[in-house]
Each structure stands twice: as C-alpha cells, then as structure tokens.
Amino acid sequence: MPGKTGSALFSPAGGLRGTLALPPDKSISHRAAIIGAICDSPEEIGNFLGSDDTAATLAAIQACGVRVERPGRGSLVIHGAGLRGLSAPAAAIDAANSGTTMRLLAGVFAGQRGCFTLDGDASLRRRPMDRIVTPLRSMGVSIEARDDNFAPLKICGGKVRALDYQMPVASAQVKSALLLAGLYGDGPTVVREPVACRDHTEIMLKAAGARVEKEGLLTRIYPAAKLRLDRVVVPADFSAAAFFLVAASIIPGSRIALPAVGVNPTRTGLLDILDEMGARIVRKPAPGTQAEPANDLHVEAAQLKGVRISGEISGRAIDELPLVALAGAFAEGETVVSGASELRLKEADRIRGVVDNLAGIGINIKARPDGFVVRGGGKRPRGGKFKSLGDHRLAMLGAVAGAASREGVEVQGFDCVSVSYPDFRKGLMSLMNDPDGGLRTLDAG
Ligand code: S3P
C-alpha cells in the first residue's frame, strides 16, 4: 500500500521522562460518530480522534447522507439522519482497515431501507464476518458475504426480529452490531457474552435515551423510537496509554505521567496484569466524560515478575496482550498468555506477529495456538528488524521494543500507526527528550 511502507528506527532510550497527552479513544470516537448518525438532532463531539480508522467511519456516514461539520480541531457536529434516515449510497462503503466501522455499521444498516455494501482493505477482507452474518440473519436481515464469511458485505435492511443470542466469541464489535440492530427489533433483543468486553456502545446508547439493561454478561436492548445525544467528549485512549505504561515499566529510570486516560473497567485489564507483575503505576482521579471514567496514570520503572493470563481478563485486555509479551521479556520467570486465539483474527495474526518479531530481536518467546510463552531474560534484548505486517499495534510494539533494546529496532511498515495514533512517534520521542518538566504540571494539580 503506498504511504504505508516506510521504516522507522527506534534507538535505545534512557529513562522515559515527562507528561504525555494521549490521543482520543478510538472505540468511543467510532461509536460517537455512528450513534450520532442515527440521532434525531445534532450531536456535538469534543476530542474526536483524527486517524485513518475514524476517518473511514466519518466518510461512511457522510456517504449515507449525514452532514458532518468540523467547527474546530478535534470537534465535530454530526447532523444525524434519525434512526431510519440513512440513505444507501450507490457505491460500496470503504471501511478501510477498520473492523469496528464494518461490524457496527452492519448492525445499523440492518434497520435502514435499501441495500448497503461494506468493503475494506486486504486485511479487513481477510477477517471473519460470519460472527455478525449468522446472528443478523437470525434477526431476519438479508445479508450476503463472500463465502458467507468475508467482506464485501451486502446488507438489505428493513424489518428486524428481536433475538436472544449467546455469542460464541468474546467480541465487543459483535455485541455492538447486535445491540444496534436491536434498536430496530420487534421486541427486546438479548446478547450474552462469554466474558466481559468493552461496553462503550451500551453506555452511549443509554445516554442517547435507549432502554438498555445489564445483568452480568447479559445485555438487553429495547426497540427505540428516537435517539438524542447532545454532546459527547471522548477521553484519552487507554489502548494508546498501554504502550507507555509498558515502556515506562520496563525501561530503567523511567518516570512518566499520562493525564486523563479513559479507565472504563472493561478496558483496563492491562492495569490488573501489570499490577500482578509488580509494576509501579499510581492512578489518580481525573474528570471523566459522562459515564466514561478517567484517571491520571503515573508510572515508574520496576522489576517485573512473570504472570499467567487466561480467561476473563483477556476480554478486557485483548488489544494489550502483545504488550504483555514484551513486559514478560523483562520480567523474572515465565509469562504465559493463553485463551487468546482471537489475537490471530485482528488486523494481522497478532500471535505470529508478536512471536516472530520479538524472537527476531532476541527475546525468548514461543507461540501457542491460543497465545504465547515468554521467558524473561534479565537483560535488554539485542534489537534488529521488526515487521509491522501493516498492523498499527504491532508497529507501536516494535517501537517500544526498540526503545527498550540494546541496539535499537527498525520497524518496517511503521506508517500504519496512522490507523489509531498518527503522532505516536512524536509522543515517544517527547518522553525520551523531556528531562522532567512536564511532570510538574500534573503533580501541581
Ligand atoms: C473493538 C473491539 C475489539 C478490539 C478492537 C476495537 C471495538 O475487537 O480488538 O480494537 O471498538 O469494539 P473485537 O470485537 O473483535 O474483539
């Protein structure tokens, strides 16, 4: 892909120091745009993420006739078309690299008149869609997919039957697609998850006036007459913070602060994992946004110890598990991640991507079908080349590995970080160069 192939070199860093403002949450930004598109009145969004993935969502809703205004940097006004007001464009909608865009919009299109085609880039075309195709068909929605499993998807919506569905995989995107489709149901729709996954959709739909009930792992949504969200402010992205939580924990001499990071408990599995590994992370309350809580996070380097991860916690740390592998390389003893075969179905196969790359820079790591085993080495890994495989989270993992290595890491295909965090390199560099200054700002507050 042109523009996505550049390499970037990440040299060994002394301690990371300073305060870093992180980009807005990607998951919440997608939802603010998609739910805003089916509101009855304009929604103002503050601190919307500017990235390739969220740009795909904005372009998609615009293609369906929704007007999007940009009054200032990071702020948007979405002029929603109403619950059933989206119009089907003649051309396919391009979700680019974004699974969230494709799967959540499929749920919304279930309730619209007309036929909508959703397509994506080569990576998204390889990712499984049967997980939404099967339940949406059970809701009476006409949906075609290549080989019944892959994009492009063609969804002809209209009538939606309520469904009681036990999800076979833990996926917030699937849950969200079904809850959004449930807005158009002929009765309450119930979605049961195997483990808790991010609940931003439920939170935002409730704020928009939908009737949503939670009972443990069960979510029930009732058909809605209209939605209204006046203003949504997106908190900083925990999944972006994660790179720096791990970087500062493993690079000796580090001491950093990350202000006002979203700490919705369905996202913060990595904090629990790092806690168990002996990391030194202090959380201080920060003003949250609506029902999404936020904390200032203060991190200092620490000697970590190995940990075993499986089950419930992986649903709350799914995007952060690659970082657990790197943390494990710096820990005493063995770190084992299992029950995480979903990692193979992300923007790239993240088990293969993590294991091949980290092994290639000198880390003792072995793949398992559903995770990996890392043996901590007690010293910095050598360094070398690291392939992003076009996956933004692998590219950023490679950068952190480089900063923590002895000889540096060249991340090939680094530019794909623009999918979620275009300024990632700048952020990391600022912590390498800032001797201390920024810390004072937060401490004073
Ligand atoms: C997301 C859900 C997760 C996550 C992805 C964002 C979301 O995917 O990996 O980065 O915003 O709902 P799955 O639903 O496939 O687990």
Short mmCIF file of C-alpha atoms and ligand atoms in Angstrom, two decimals:
data_model
loop_
_atom_site.label_atom_id
_atom_site.label_comp_id
_atom_site.label_asym_id
_atom_site.label_seq_id
_atom_site.Cartn_x
_atom_site.Cartn_y
_atom_site.Cartn_z
CA MET A 1 0.00 0.00 0.00
CA PRO A 2 1.60 3.33 -0.95
CA GLY A 3 2.46 5.52 2.02
CA LYS A 4 2.19 2.60 4.45
CA THR A 5 5.55 1.06 3.87
CA GLY A 6 8.10 3.45 5.43
CA SER A 7 10.56 2.17 8.01
CA ALA A 8 11.35 3.94 11.25
CA LEU A 9 14.30 3.40 13.56
CA PHE A 10 13.79 3.37 17.33
CA SER A 11 17.03 3.74 19.26
CA PRO A 12 17.66 2.57 22.81
CA ALA A 13 16.31 5.06 25.32
CA GLY A 14 17.49 6.06 28.78
CA GLY A 15 14.61 6.50 31.19
CA LEU A 16 11.40 7.97 29.76
CA ARG A 17 10.50 11.24 31.47
CA GLY A 18 7.66 13.71 31.28
CA THR A 19 3.96 14.03 30.72
CA LEU A 20 2.26 12.86 27.55
CA ALA A 21 -1.22 13.83 26.37
CA LEU A 22 -2.65 10.80 24.57
CA PRO A 23 -4.97 10.70 21.55
CA PRO A 24 -8.75 10.36 21.98
CA ASP A 25 -10.21 6.88 22.38
CA LYS A 26 -10.73 5.11 19.06
CA SER A 27 -13.59 2.85 20.14
CA ILE A 28 -15.55 5.71 21.69
CA SER A 29 -14.89 8.01 18.70
CA HIS A 30 -16.32 5.41 16.30
CA ARG A 31 -19.40 4.99 18.44
CA ALA A 32 -19.95 8.73 18.86
CA ALA A 33 -19.98 9.12 15.07
CA ILE A 34 -22.11 6.05 14.32
CA ILE A 35 -24.70 6.64 17.04
CA GLY A 36 -24.70 10.36 16.21
CA ALA A 37 -25.56 9.43 12.61
CA ILE A 38 -28.86 7.87 13.74
CA CYS A 39 -29.79 10.55 16.28
CA ASP A 40 -32.70 12.86 15.62
CA SER A 41 -30.88 16.06 16.46
CA PRO A 42 -27.31 17.32 16.07
CA GLU A 43 -24.63 15.84 18.29
CA GLU A 44 -21.51 17.75 19.24
CA ILE A 45 -18.39 15.65 19.74
CA GLY A 46 -15.40 17.02 21.62
CA ASN A 47 -11.95 15.45 21.34
CA PHE A 48 -12.79 13.18 18.38
CA LEU A 49 -9.86 11.01 17.25
CA GLY A 50 -8.26 12.03 13.98
CA SER A 51 -6.96 8.78 12.46
CA ASP A 52 -7.41 6.58 9.39
CA ASP A 53 -9.93 4.29 11.13
CA THR A 54 -12.16 7.05 12.42
CA ALA A 55 -11.87 8.90 9.10
CA ALA A 56 -13.31 5.77 7.46
CA THR A 57 -16.29 5.90 9.83
CA LEU A 58 -16.89 9.60 9.14
CA ALA A 59 -16.65 9.08 5.38
CA ALA A 60 -19.07 6.15 5.68
CA ILE A 61 -21.79 8.10 7.48
CA GLN A 62 -21.31 11.02 5.10
CA ALA A 63 -21.79 8.64 2.18
CA CYS A 64 -25.13 7.74 3.79
CA GLY A 65 -26.26 11.35 3.74
CA VAL A 66 -25.18 12.51 7.20
CA ARG A 67 -23.74 16.01 7.35
CA VAL A 68 -20.57 16.36 9.42
CA GLU A 69 -19.32 19.79 10.43
CA ARG A 70 -15.86 20.47 11.82
CA PRO A 71 -16.05 23.66 13.84
CA GLY A 72 -12.53 23.26 15.24
CA ARG A 73 -9.64 20.88 15.82
CA GLY A 74 -11.00 17.64 17.29
CA SER A 75 -14.57 18.89 17.47
CA LEU A 76 -17.37 17.72 15.22
CA VAL A 77 -21.06 18.26 14.83
CA ILE A 78 -22.90 15.24 13.44
CA HIS A 79 -26.25 16.11 11.93
CA GLY A 80 -27.95 12.76 12.50
CA ALA A 81 -30.44 11.50 9.95
CA GLY A 82 -32.68 9.84 12.54
CA LEU A 83 -32.96 6.15 13.41
CA ARG A 84 -34.11 5.05 9.95
CA GLY A 85 -32.89 8.01 7.91
CA LEU A 86 -29.63 6.77 6.37
CA SER A 87 -29.69 6.60 2.60
CA ALA A 88 -27.94 3.80 0.74
CA PRO A 89 -25.10 5.07 -1.47
CA ALA A 90 -24.74 3.52 -4.92
CA ALA A 91 -21.08 2.70 -4.35
CA ALA A 92 -19.62 0.36 -1.73
CA ILE A 93 -18.70 1.99 1.57
CA ASP A 94 -14.99 1.62 2.29
CA ALA A 95 -14.32 0.67 5.92
CA ALA A 96 -10.58 0.61 5.05
CA ASN A 97 -8.69 -1.23 7.83
CA SER A 98 -11.42 -0.83 10.44
CA GLY A 99 -13.30 -3.84 11.81
CA THR A 100 -15.26 -1.57 14.15
CA THR A 101 -16.53 0.52 11.23
CA MET A 102 -17.63 -2.54 9.26
CA ARG A 103 -19.22 -4.54 12.05
CA LEU A 104 -21.01 -1.70 13.85
CA LEU A 105 -22.36 -0.19 10.65
CA ALA A 106 -23.66 -3.62 9.58
CA GLY A 107 -25.84 -3.52 12.73
CA VAL A 108 -27.13 -0.04 11.91
CA PHE A 109 -27.82 -0.89 8.26
CA ALA A 110 -29.99 -3.78 9.43
CA GLY A 111 -32.67 -1.24 10.31
CA GLN A 112 -32.43 1.01 7.23
CA ARG A 113 -34.34 0.90 3.97
CA GLY A 114 -32.28 -0.06 0.93
CA CYS A 115 -29.15 -2.10 0.34
CA PHE A 116 -25.74 -1.08 1.70
CA THR A 117 -22.42 -2.61 0.62
CA LEU A 118 -19.48 -2.56 3.01
CA ASP A 119 -15.96 -3.30 1.86
CA GLY A 120 -12.46 -2.87 3.24
CA ASP A 121 -8.75 -3.20 2.57
CA ALA A 122 -6.94 -6.52 2.08
CA SER A 123 -6.57 -7.05 5.84
CA LEU A 124 -10.24 -6.38 6.60
CA ARG A 125 -11.29 -8.62 3.71
CA ARG A 126 -9.47 -11.49 5.44
CA ARG A 127 -11.20 -11.02 8.81
CA PRO A 128 -14.19 -13.19 9.77
CA MET A 129 -17.64 -11.68 9.35
CA ASP A 130 -19.70 -14.84 9.94
CA ARG A 131 -19.78 -13.76 13.58
CA ILE A 132 -22.16 -10.94 12.57
CA VAL A 133 -23.65 -12.51 9.44
CA THR A 134 -25.12 -15.52 11.32
CA PRO A 135 -26.90 -13.62 14.12
CA LEU A 136 -28.06 -10.78 11.83
CA ARG A 137 -29.64 -13.38 9.56
CA SER A 138 -31.36 -14.85 12.62
CA MET A 139 -32.81 -11.36 13.11
CA GLY A 140 -34.34 -11.60 9.65
CA VAL A 141 -31.83 -9.27 8.00
CA SER A 142 -30.79 -10.07 4.44
CA ILE A 143 -27.00 -10.09 4.41
CA GLU A 144 -24.65 -11.52 1.80
CA ALA A 145 -20.96 -12.10 2.31
CA ARG A 146 -18.20 -13.54 0.20
CA ASP A 147 -18.09 -17.25 1.12
CA ASP A 148 -20.68 -16.36 3.78
CA ASN A 149 -17.83 -15.04 5.92
CA PHE A 150 -15.86 -12.21 4.33
CA ALA A 151 -16.27 -8.66 3.05
CA PRO A 152 -17.68 -7.29 0.90
CA LEU A 153 -20.97 -7.49 2.78
CA LYS A 154 -24.29 -6.52 1.24
CA ILE A 155 -26.97 -5.71 3.79
CA CYS A 156 -30.57 -5.10 2.81
CA GLY A 157 -32.31 -3.92 5.93
CA GLY A 158 -35.79 -3.02 6.98
CA LYS A 159 -37.57 -5.43 9.28
CA VAL A 160 -35.62 -6.74 12.27
CA ARG A 161 -36.72 -9.57 14.56
CA ALA A 162 -35.68 -9.49 18.20
CA LEU A 163 -33.11 -12.15 19.14
CA ASP A 164 -31.78 -13.86 22.25
CA TYR A 165 -28.18 -14.67 21.34
CA GLN A 166 -25.31 -16.37 23.13
CA MET A 167 -22.14 -15.09 21.46
CA PRO A 168 -19.67 -17.91 20.74
CA VAL A 169 -16.72 -15.47 20.73
CA ALA A 170 -15.87 -12.59 23.01
CA SER A 171 -16.20 -9.54 20.79
CA ALA A 172 -17.38 -6.04 21.56
CA GLN A 173 -17.82 -5.42 17.85
CA VAL A 174 -20.27 -8.31 17.51
CA LYS A 175 -22.10 -7.32 20.69
CA SER A 176 -22.34 -3.74 19.45
CA ALA A 177 -23.59 -4.75 15.98
CA LEU A 178 -26.40 -6.79 17.55
CA LEU A 179 -27.35 -4.10 20.06
CA LEU A 180 -27.50 -1.52 17.27
CA ALA A 181 -29.65 -3.87 15.17
CA GLY A 182 -31.75 -4.47 18.30
CA LEU A 183 -32.78 -0.79 18.26
CA TYR A 184 -34.94 -1.75 15.27
CA GLY A 185 -36.26 -5.05 16.67
CA ASP A 186 -39.87 -6.10 17.14
CA GLY A 187 -39.17 -6.72 20.85
CA PRO A 188 -36.26 -6.73 23.30
CA THR A 189 -33.00 -8.24 21.99
CA VAL A 190 -30.71 -10.07 24.41
CA VAL A 191 -26.98 -10.51 23.82
CA ARG A 192 -24.94 -12.80 26.11
CA GLU A 193 -21.14 -12.56 26.07
CA PRO A 194 -18.77 -15.33 27.16
CA VAL A 195 -16.57 -12.78 29.01
CA ALA A 196 -16.95 -9.05 29.60
CA CYS A 197 -15.89 -6.93 26.62
CA ARG A 198 -15.85 -3.17 26.26
CA ASP A 199 -19.27 -1.67 26.92
CA HIS A 200 -18.98 1.78 25.31
CA THR A 201 -21.91 1.07 22.96
CA GLU A 202 -24.27 0.26 25.83
CA ILE A 203 -23.14 3.33 27.75
CA MET A 204 -23.60 5.66 24.80
CA LEU A 205 -26.94 4.20 23.69
CA LYS A 206 -28.25 4.64 27.23
CA ALA A 207 -27.04 8.25 27.23
CA ALA A 208 -28.89 8.68 23.92
CA GLY A 209 -32.15 7.60 25.53
CA ALA A 210 -32.31 3.92 24.54
CA ARG A 211 -33.53 1.45 27.13
CA VAL A 212 -30.58 -0.84 27.86
CA GLU A 213 -30.36 -3.28 30.77
CA LYS A 214 -27.30 -5.16 32.02
CA GLU A 215 -27.36 -8.32 34.13
CA GLY A 216 -23.81 -9.58 34.43
CA LEU A 217 -22.77 -10.81 30.99
CA LEU A 218 -26.26 -10.28 29.58
CA THR A 219 -27.30 -7.07 27.82
CA ARG A 220 -30.89 -6.39 26.83
CA ILE A 221 -31.88 -3.62 24.45
CA TYR A 222 -35.39 -2.47 23.63
CA PRO A 223 -36.58 -1.08 20.31
CA ALA A 224 -36.10 2.69 20.22
CA ALA A 225 -38.33 5.43 18.81
CA LYS A 226 -35.57 8.03 18.59
CA LEU A 227 -32.12 8.81 19.92
CA ARG A 228 -30.60 12.06 21.04
CA LEU A 229 -27.04 12.83 22.16
CA ASP A 230 -26.34 16.48 22.72
CA ARG A 231 -22.64 16.33 23.48
CA VAL A 232 -20.05 13.58 23.80
CA VAL A 233 -16.50 14.25 24.95
CA VAL A 234 -14.08 11.44 24.15
CA PRO A 235 -11.50 10.58 26.84
CA ALA A 236 -7.87 9.71 26.07
CA ASP A 237 -7.39 6.18 24.73
CA PHE A 238 -6.35 3.54 27.27
CA SER A 239 -5.08 1.35 24.44
CA ALA A 240 -2.70 4.16 23.40
CA ALA A 241 -1.67 4.68 27.03
CA ALA A 242 -0.84 0.98 27.20
CA PHE A 243 2.32 1.37 25.08
CA PHE A 244 3.69 3.91 27.53
CA LEU A 245 2.57 2.02 30.64
CA VAL A 246 4.71 -0.88 29.46
CA ALA A 247 7.56 1.24 28.05
CA ALA A 248 7.98 3.16 31.31
CA SER A 249 7.70 -0.02 33.37
CA ILE A 250 10.50 -1.81 31.51
CA ILE A 251 12.95 1.00 30.66
CA PRO A 252 15.09 1.65 33.75
CA GLY A 253 14.97 5.19 35.12
CA SER A 254 11.54 5.96 33.64
CA ARG A 255 9.02 8.15 35.38
CA ILE A 256 6.08 9.46 33.34
CA ALA A 257 2.56 10.78 33.71
CA LEU A 258 -0.38 10.18 31.37
CA PRO A 259 -3.23 12.60 32.08
CA ALA A 260 -6.97 11.88 31.98
CA VAL A 261 -6.87 8.43 30.42
CA GLY A 262 -10.18 6.58 29.95
CA VAL A 263 -10.30 3.79 32.54
CA ASN A 264 -13.61 2.11 31.82
CA PRO A 265 -13.11 -1.19 33.71
CA THR A 266 -13.95 -3.22 30.59
CA ARG A 267 -10.76 -1.79 29.04
CA THR A 268 -8.21 -1.83 31.84
CA GLY A 269 -7.24 -5.49 32.08
CA LEU A 270 -3.64 -4.44 31.40
CA LEU A 271 -3.57 -2.41 34.63
CA ASP A 272 -4.53 -5.53 36.57
CA ILE A 273 -1.95 -7.61 34.70
CA LEU A 274 0.83 -5.06 35.27
CA ASP A 275 -0.20 -4.79 38.92
CA GLU A 276 0.24 -8.52 39.30
CA MET A 277 3.61 -8.28 37.57
CA GLY A 278 4.74 -5.76 40.20
CA ALA A 279 4.58 -2.59 38.09
CA ARG A 280 4.59 0.79 39.83
CA ILE A 281 1.52 2.55 38.49
CA VAL A 282 -0.47 5.05 40.52
CA ARG A 283 -3.98 6.08 39.46
CA LYS A 284 -5.37 9.47 40.44
CA PRO A 285 -8.94 10.57 39.73
CA ALA A 286 -9.33 12.91 36.77
CA PRO A 287 -12.50 14.46 35.42
CA GLY A 288 -14.28 11.78 33.34
CA THR A 289 -16.71 12.31 30.50
CA GLN A 290 -20.33 11.27 31.02
CA ALA A 291 -20.31 7.64 32.13
CA GLU A 292 -16.73 7.02 30.99
CA PRO A 293 -14.33 7.44 33.93
CA ALA A 294 -10.78 8.79 33.57
CA ASN A 295 -7.61 8.69 35.68
CA ASP A 296 -4.22 10.36 35.59
CA LEU A 297 -1.73 7.49 35.41
CA HIS A 298 1.75 7.84 36.93
CA VAL A 299 4.26 5.14 36.02
CA GLU A 300 7.78 4.38 37.22
CA ALA A 301 10.14 1.66 36.09
CA ALA A 302 10.02 -1.50 38.19
CA GLN A 303 11.41 -5.02 38.26
CA LEU A 304 8.53 -7.11 36.92
CA LYS A 305 7.77 -10.75 37.55
CA GLY A 306 6.17 -13.27 35.20
CA VAL A 307 2.42 -13.79 35.09
CA ARG A 308 -0.11 -16.29 33.70
CA ILE A 309 -3.03 -14.80 31.77
CA SER A 310 -6.15 -16.61 30.65
CA GLY A 311 -9.91 -16.35 30.67
CA GLU A 312 -11.89 -13.34 31.80
CA ILE A 313 -9.08 -10.81 31.88
CA SER A 314 -8.13 -11.30 28.22
CA GLY A 315 -11.52 -9.86 27.16
CA ARG A 316 -10.57 -6.66 28.99
CA ALA A 317 -7.02 -6.58 27.61
CA ILE A 318 -7.38 -8.05 24.14
CA ASP A 319 -5.58 -5.22 22.32
CA GLU A 320 -2.90 -5.02 25.01
CA LEU A 321 -1.83 -8.69 25.13
CA PRO A 322 1.03 -8.12 22.62
CA LEU A 323 2.48 -5.66 25.15
CA VAL A 324 2.26 -8.31 27.87
CA ALA A 325 4.69 -10.37 25.77
CA LEU A 326 7.20 -7.52 25.78
CA ALA A 327 6.71 -6.88 29.50
CA GLY A 328 7.22 -10.61 30.06
CA ALA A 329 10.61 -10.43 28.35
CA PHE A 330 11.75 -8.04 31.08
CA ALA A 331 10.17 -9.98 33.94
CA GLU A 332 11.67 -12.59 36.25
CA GLY A 333 10.44 -16.05 35.28
CA GLU A 334 7.90 -17.11 32.72
CA THR A 335 4.90 -15.24 31.33
CA VAL A 336 2.15 -17.31 29.73
CA VAL A 337 -0.81 -15.94 27.77
CA SER A 338 -3.48 -18.48 26.80
CA GLY A 339 -7.13 -18.47 25.73
CA ALA A 340 -6.37 -15.61 23.33
CA SER A 341 -6.77 -17.21 19.89
CA GLU A 342 -8.84 -14.13 18.89
CA LEU A 343 -5.48 -12.39 18.53
CA ARG A 344 -4.99 -14.33 15.31
CA LEU A 345 -8.01 -12.55 13.77
CA LYS A 346 -7.02 -8.92 14.29
CA GLU A 347 -5.57 -6.52 11.69
CA ALA A 348 -2.84 -9.18 11.36
CA ASP A 349 -2.29 -12.53 13.08
CA ARG A 350 -1.00 -10.93 16.28
CA ILE A 351 0.27 -14.18 17.81
CA ARG A 352 2.50 -14.83 14.81
CA GLY A 353 3.40 -11.13 14.50
CA VAL A 354 4.37 -10.82 18.17
CA VAL A 355 6.27 -14.09 18.40
CA ASP A 356 8.22 -13.90 15.11
CA ASN A 357 9.17 -10.28 15.66
CA LEU A 358 10.10 -10.49 19.33
CA ALA A 359 12.04 -13.72 18.77
CA GLY A 360 13.82 -11.96 15.90
CA ILE A 361 15.13 -9.21 18.19
CA GLY A 362 16.46 -11.68 20.74
CA ILE A 363 13.52 -12.40 23.06
CA ASN A 364 12.88 -15.97 24.21
CA ILE A 365 9.24 -16.42 23.14
CA LYS A 366 7.29 -19.35 21.70
CA ALA A 367 3.87 -19.35 20.05
CA ARG A 368 0.96 -21.49 21.17
CA PRO A 369 -2.26 -21.89 19.19
CA ASP A 370 -4.03 -19.60 21.64
CA GLY A 371 -1.24 -17.38 22.96
CA PHE A 372 2.46 -17.45 23.77
CA VAL A 373 5.07 -18.25 26.41
CA VAL A 374 7.87 -15.77 27.16
CA ARG A 375 10.93 -16.41 29.30
CA GLY A 376 12.29 -13.26 30.92
CA GLY A 377 15.95 -12.71 30.17
CA GLY A 378 17.02 -10.23 32.83
CA LYS A 379 18.70 -8.02 30.24
CA ARG A 380 17.63 -5.81 27.37
CA PRO A 381 17.02 -7.69 24.11
CA ARG A 382 19.52 -7.10 21.32
CA GLY A 383 17.29 -5.38 18.72
CA GLY A 384 17.08 -5.72 14.96
CA LYS A 385 14.32 -5.64 12.37
CA PHE A 386 10.60 -5.78 13.17
CA LYS A 387 7.79 -6.15 10.59
CA SER A 388 4.53 -4.35 11.33
CA LEU A 389 2.58 -6.62 8.93
CA GLY A 390 0.50 -3.49 8.29
CA ASP A 391 -0.87 -3.70 11.84
CA HIS A 392 -0.76 -0.46 13.82
CA ARG A 393 -0.49 -2.14 17.21
CA LEU A 394 2.41 -4.33 16.07
CA ALA A 395 4.18 -1.25 14.66
CA MET A 396 3.91 0.56 18.01
CA LEU A 397 5.00 -2.59 19.88
CA GLY A 398 8.12 -2.65 17.70
CA ALA A 399 8.84 0.99 18.55
CA VAL A 400 8.61 0.36 22.30
CA ALA A 401 10.75 -2.76 21.90
CA GLY A 402 13.34 -0.60 20.13
CA ALA A 403 13.42 1.99 22.90
CA ALA A 404 13.87 -0.85 25.41
CA SER A 405 16.54 -2.72 23.38
CA ARG A 406 20.35 -2.57 23.43
CA GLU A 407 20.90 -1.78 19.74
CA GLY A 408 17.59 -0.35 18.50
CA VAL A 409 14.79 -1.68 16.31
CA GLU A 410 13.91 -0.80 12.74
CA VAL A 411 10.13 -1.08 12.36
CA GLN A 412 9.30 -1.87 8.75
CA GLY A 413 5.92 -0.55 7.63
CA PHE A 414 5.71 1.86 10.56
CA ASP A 415 3.37 4.34 8.84
CA CYS A 416 0.31 2.19 9.57
CA VAL A 417 0.27 3.73 13.08
CA SER A 418 -1.95 6.37 11.44
CA VAL A 419 -4.79 3.85 11.83
CA SER A 420 -5.10 4.75 15.52
CA TYR A 421 -2.26 7.04 16.64
CA PRO A 422 -0.71 9.20 13.91
CA ASP A 423 1.55 11.08 16.38
CA PHE A 424 2.83 8.02 18.20
CA ARG A 425 6.47 8.53 17.25
CA LYS A 426 6.37 12.17 18.31
CA GLY A 427 4.86 11.14 21.66
CA LEU A 428 7.52 8.54 22.35
CA MET A 429 10.30 10.92 21.31
CA SER A 430 8.99 13.65 23.61
CA LEU A 431 9.35 11.31 26.58
CA MET A 432 12.89 10.43 25.53
CA ASN A 433 13.92 14.09 25.39
CA ASP A 434 11.93 15.76 28.15
CA PRO A 435 14.17 15.68 31.24
CA ASP A 436 11.35 16.25 33.75
CA GLY A 437 9.47 19.45 33.06
CA GLY A 438 6.03 18.07 32.23
CA LEU A 439 5.71 16.07 35.42
CA ARG A 440 5.39 19.21 37.48
CA THR A 441 2.19 20.22 35.71
CA LEU A 442 0.33 17.11 36.83
CA ASP A 443 1.82 16.95 40.33
CA ALA A 444 0.69 20.51 40.95
CA GLY A 445 -2.89 19.51 40.07
C1 S3P B 1 -13.18 -3.01 19.40
C2 S3P B 1 -13.32 -4.30 19.82
C3 S3P B 1 -12.23 -5.28 19.81
C4 S3P B 1 -10.88 -4.61 19.66
C5 S3P B 1 -10.86 -3.54 18.62
C6 S3P B 1 -11.89 -2.47 18.91
C7 S3P B 1 -14.34 -2.11 19.46
O1 S3P B 1 -12.42 -6.15 18.70
O2 S3P B 1 -9.89 -5.57 19.39
O3 S3P B 1 -9.59 -2.95 18.54
O4 S3P B 1 -14.17 -0.87 19.33
O5 S3P B 1 -15.45 -2.62 19.66
P1 S3P B 1 -13.31 -7.47 18.79
O6 S3P B 1 -14.74 -7.05 18.92
O7 S3P B 1 -13.06 -8.21 17.50
O8 S3P B 1 -12.82 -8.21 20.00
#
